[in-house]
Short mmCIF file of C-alpha atoms in Angstrom, two decimals:
data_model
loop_
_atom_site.label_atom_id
_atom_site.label_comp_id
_atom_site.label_asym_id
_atom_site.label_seq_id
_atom_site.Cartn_x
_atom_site.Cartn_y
_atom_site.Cartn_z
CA UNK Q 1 0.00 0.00 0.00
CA UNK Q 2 1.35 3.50 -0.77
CA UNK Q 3 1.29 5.79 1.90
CA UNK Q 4 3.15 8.69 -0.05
CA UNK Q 5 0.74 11.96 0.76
CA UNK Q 6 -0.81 13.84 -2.41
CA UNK Q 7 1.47 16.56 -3.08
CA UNK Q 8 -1.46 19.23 -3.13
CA UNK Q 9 -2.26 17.72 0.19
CA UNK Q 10 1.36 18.59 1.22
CA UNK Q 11 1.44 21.92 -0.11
CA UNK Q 12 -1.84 22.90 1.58
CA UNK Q 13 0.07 21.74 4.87
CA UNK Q 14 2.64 23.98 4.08
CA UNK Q 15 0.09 26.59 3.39
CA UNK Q 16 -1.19 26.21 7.17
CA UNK Q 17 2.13 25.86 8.81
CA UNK Q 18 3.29 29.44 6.84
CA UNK Q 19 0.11 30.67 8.46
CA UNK Q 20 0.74 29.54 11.88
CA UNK Q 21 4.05 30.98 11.78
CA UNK Q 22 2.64 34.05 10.17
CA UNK Q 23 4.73 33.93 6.86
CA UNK Q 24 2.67 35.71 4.26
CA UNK Q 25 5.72 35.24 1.72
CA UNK Q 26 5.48 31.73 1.91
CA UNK Q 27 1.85 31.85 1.75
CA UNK Q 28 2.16 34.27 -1.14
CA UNK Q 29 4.17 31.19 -3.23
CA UNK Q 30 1.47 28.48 -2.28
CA UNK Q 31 -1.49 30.76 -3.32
CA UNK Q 32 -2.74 31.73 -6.80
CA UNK Q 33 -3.25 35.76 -7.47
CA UNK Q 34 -6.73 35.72 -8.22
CA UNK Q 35 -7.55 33.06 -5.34
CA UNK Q 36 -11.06 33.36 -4.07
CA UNK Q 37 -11.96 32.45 -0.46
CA UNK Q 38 -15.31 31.52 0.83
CA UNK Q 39 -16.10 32.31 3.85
CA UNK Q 40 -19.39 32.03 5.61
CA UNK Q 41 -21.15 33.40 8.43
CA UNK Q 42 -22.97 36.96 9.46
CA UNK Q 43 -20.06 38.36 11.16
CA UNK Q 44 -17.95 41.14 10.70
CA UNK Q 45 -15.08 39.02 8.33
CA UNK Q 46 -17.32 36.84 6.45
CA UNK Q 47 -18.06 36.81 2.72
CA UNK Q 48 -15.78 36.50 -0.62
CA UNK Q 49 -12.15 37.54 -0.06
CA UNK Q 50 -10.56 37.57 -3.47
CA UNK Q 51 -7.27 38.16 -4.82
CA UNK Q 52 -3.92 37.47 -3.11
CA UNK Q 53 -3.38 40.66 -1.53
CA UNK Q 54 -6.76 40.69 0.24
CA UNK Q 55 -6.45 37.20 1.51
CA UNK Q 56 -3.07 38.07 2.83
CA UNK Q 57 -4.47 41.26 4.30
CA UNK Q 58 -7.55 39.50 6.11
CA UNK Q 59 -5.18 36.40 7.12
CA UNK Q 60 -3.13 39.44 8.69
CA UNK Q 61 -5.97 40.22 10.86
CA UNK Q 62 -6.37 37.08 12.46
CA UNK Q 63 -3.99 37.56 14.29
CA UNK Q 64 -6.09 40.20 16.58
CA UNK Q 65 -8.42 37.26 16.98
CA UNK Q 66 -6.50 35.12 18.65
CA UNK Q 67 -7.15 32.78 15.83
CA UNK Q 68 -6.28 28.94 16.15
CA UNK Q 69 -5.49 26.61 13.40
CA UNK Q 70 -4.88 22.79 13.94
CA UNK Q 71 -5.48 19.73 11.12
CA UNK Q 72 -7.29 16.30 11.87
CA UNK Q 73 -6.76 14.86 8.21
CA UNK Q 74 -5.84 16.40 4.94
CA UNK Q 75 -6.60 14.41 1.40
CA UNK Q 76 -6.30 15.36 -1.84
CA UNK Q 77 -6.39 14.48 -5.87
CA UNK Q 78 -4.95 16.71 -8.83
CA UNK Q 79 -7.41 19.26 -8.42
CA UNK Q 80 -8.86 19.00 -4.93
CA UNK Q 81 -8.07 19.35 -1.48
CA UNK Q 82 -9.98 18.69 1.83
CA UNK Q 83 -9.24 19.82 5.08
CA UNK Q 84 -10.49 18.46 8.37
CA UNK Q 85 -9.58 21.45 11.22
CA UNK Q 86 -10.13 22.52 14.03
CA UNK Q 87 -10.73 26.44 14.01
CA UNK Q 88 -10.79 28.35 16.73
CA UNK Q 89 -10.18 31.42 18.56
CA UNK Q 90 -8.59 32.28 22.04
CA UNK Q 91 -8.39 35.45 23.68
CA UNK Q 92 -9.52 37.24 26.74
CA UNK Q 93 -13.29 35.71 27.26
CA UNK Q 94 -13.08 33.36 24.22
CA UNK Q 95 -11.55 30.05 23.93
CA UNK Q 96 -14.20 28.13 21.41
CA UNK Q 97 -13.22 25.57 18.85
CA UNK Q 98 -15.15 23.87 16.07
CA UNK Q 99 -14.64 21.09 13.74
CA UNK Q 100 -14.40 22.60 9.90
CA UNK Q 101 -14.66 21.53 7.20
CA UNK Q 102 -12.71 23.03 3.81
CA UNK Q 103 -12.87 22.20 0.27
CA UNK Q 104 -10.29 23.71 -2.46
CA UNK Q 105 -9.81 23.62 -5.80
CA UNK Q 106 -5.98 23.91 -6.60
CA UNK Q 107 -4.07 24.87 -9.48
CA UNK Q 108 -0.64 23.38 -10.55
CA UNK Q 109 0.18 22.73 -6.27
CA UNK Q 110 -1.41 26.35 -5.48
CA UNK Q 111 -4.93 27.29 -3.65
CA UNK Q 112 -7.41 28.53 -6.23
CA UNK Q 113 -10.88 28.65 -4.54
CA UNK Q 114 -11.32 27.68 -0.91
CA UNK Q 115 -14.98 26.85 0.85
CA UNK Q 116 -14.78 26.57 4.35
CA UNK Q 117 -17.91 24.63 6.20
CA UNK Q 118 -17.78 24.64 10.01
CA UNK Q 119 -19.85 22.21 12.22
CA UNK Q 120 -20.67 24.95 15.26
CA UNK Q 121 -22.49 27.95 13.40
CA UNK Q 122 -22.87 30.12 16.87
CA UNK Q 123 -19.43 28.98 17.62
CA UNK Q 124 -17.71 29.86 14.23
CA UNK Q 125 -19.44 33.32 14.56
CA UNK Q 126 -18.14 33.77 18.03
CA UNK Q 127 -14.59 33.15 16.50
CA UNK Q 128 -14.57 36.02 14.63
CA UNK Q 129 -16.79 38.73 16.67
CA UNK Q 130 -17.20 37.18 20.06
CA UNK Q 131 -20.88 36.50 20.15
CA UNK Q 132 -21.69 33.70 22.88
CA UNK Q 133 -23.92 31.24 21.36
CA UNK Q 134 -23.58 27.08 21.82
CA UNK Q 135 -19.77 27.24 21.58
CA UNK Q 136 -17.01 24.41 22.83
CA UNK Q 137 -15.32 25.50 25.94
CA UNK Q 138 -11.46 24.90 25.49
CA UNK Q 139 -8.85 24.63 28.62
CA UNK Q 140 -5.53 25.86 27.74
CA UNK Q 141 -3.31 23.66 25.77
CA UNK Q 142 0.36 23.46 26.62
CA UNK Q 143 2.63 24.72 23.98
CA UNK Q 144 -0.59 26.00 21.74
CA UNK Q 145 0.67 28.27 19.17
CA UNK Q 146 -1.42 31.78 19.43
CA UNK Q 147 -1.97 34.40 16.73
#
């Protein structure tokens, strides 16, 4: 059995540790110019992000978020990517998490289109604008990388 990981599967791991560690170059080289995000939700960052330089720009603000990023299971073809995560968010009165779901269409190794589906509506809201709905309570993880 081959165990070799998809290289678009690789790349969008790449992708996510260049966010973590808050390296828009390397993000720049792993993302297509006229990229379009999808990104859903009625709060204050949701809706179509598209182009390079606005996806770097609203990745940049994340980082006021407190914004969490961690991977259950990445798969992929030639054209498609899907990411299992964990999203999440923790700062001063918010530490939520939810299971999400993301679907991309890539382009020669680099993102193209990106939908993102999370699993906790009030709690992927609260990520973003801090609205208390049903969200996952999180205790604080040793060594948790914060943005």
């Amino acid at each position: 059995m081959d165990t070799a990981e998809h290289p678009n599967a690789t790349a969008y791991r790449r992708t996510a540790e260049a966010f973590r560690a808050r390296d828009f170059e390397a993000i720049r080289s792993l993302v297509a110019e006229d990229v379009v995000w999808h990104v859903p939700g009625r709060h204050s960052m949701a809706g179509e992000i598209r182009g390079l330089d606005e996806l770097v720009a609203w990745l940049g603000r994340l980082g006021e978020l407190g914004f969490t990023l961690r991977e259950h299971d990445v798969f992929a073809n030639d054209e498609h990517v899907c990411a299992l995560s964990y999203m999440g968010a923790r700062r001063p009165g918010v530490a939520i998490e939810t299971p999400v779901t993301s679907v991309f269409q890539d382009r020669g190794g680099r993102q193209v289109e990106r939908w993102i589906d999370p699993d906790d509506a009030a709690a992927w809201e609260a990520i973003f604008d801090g609205i208390h709905g049903k969200v996952r309570k999180l205790p604080p993880r040793k060594g948790e990388v914060r943005f």
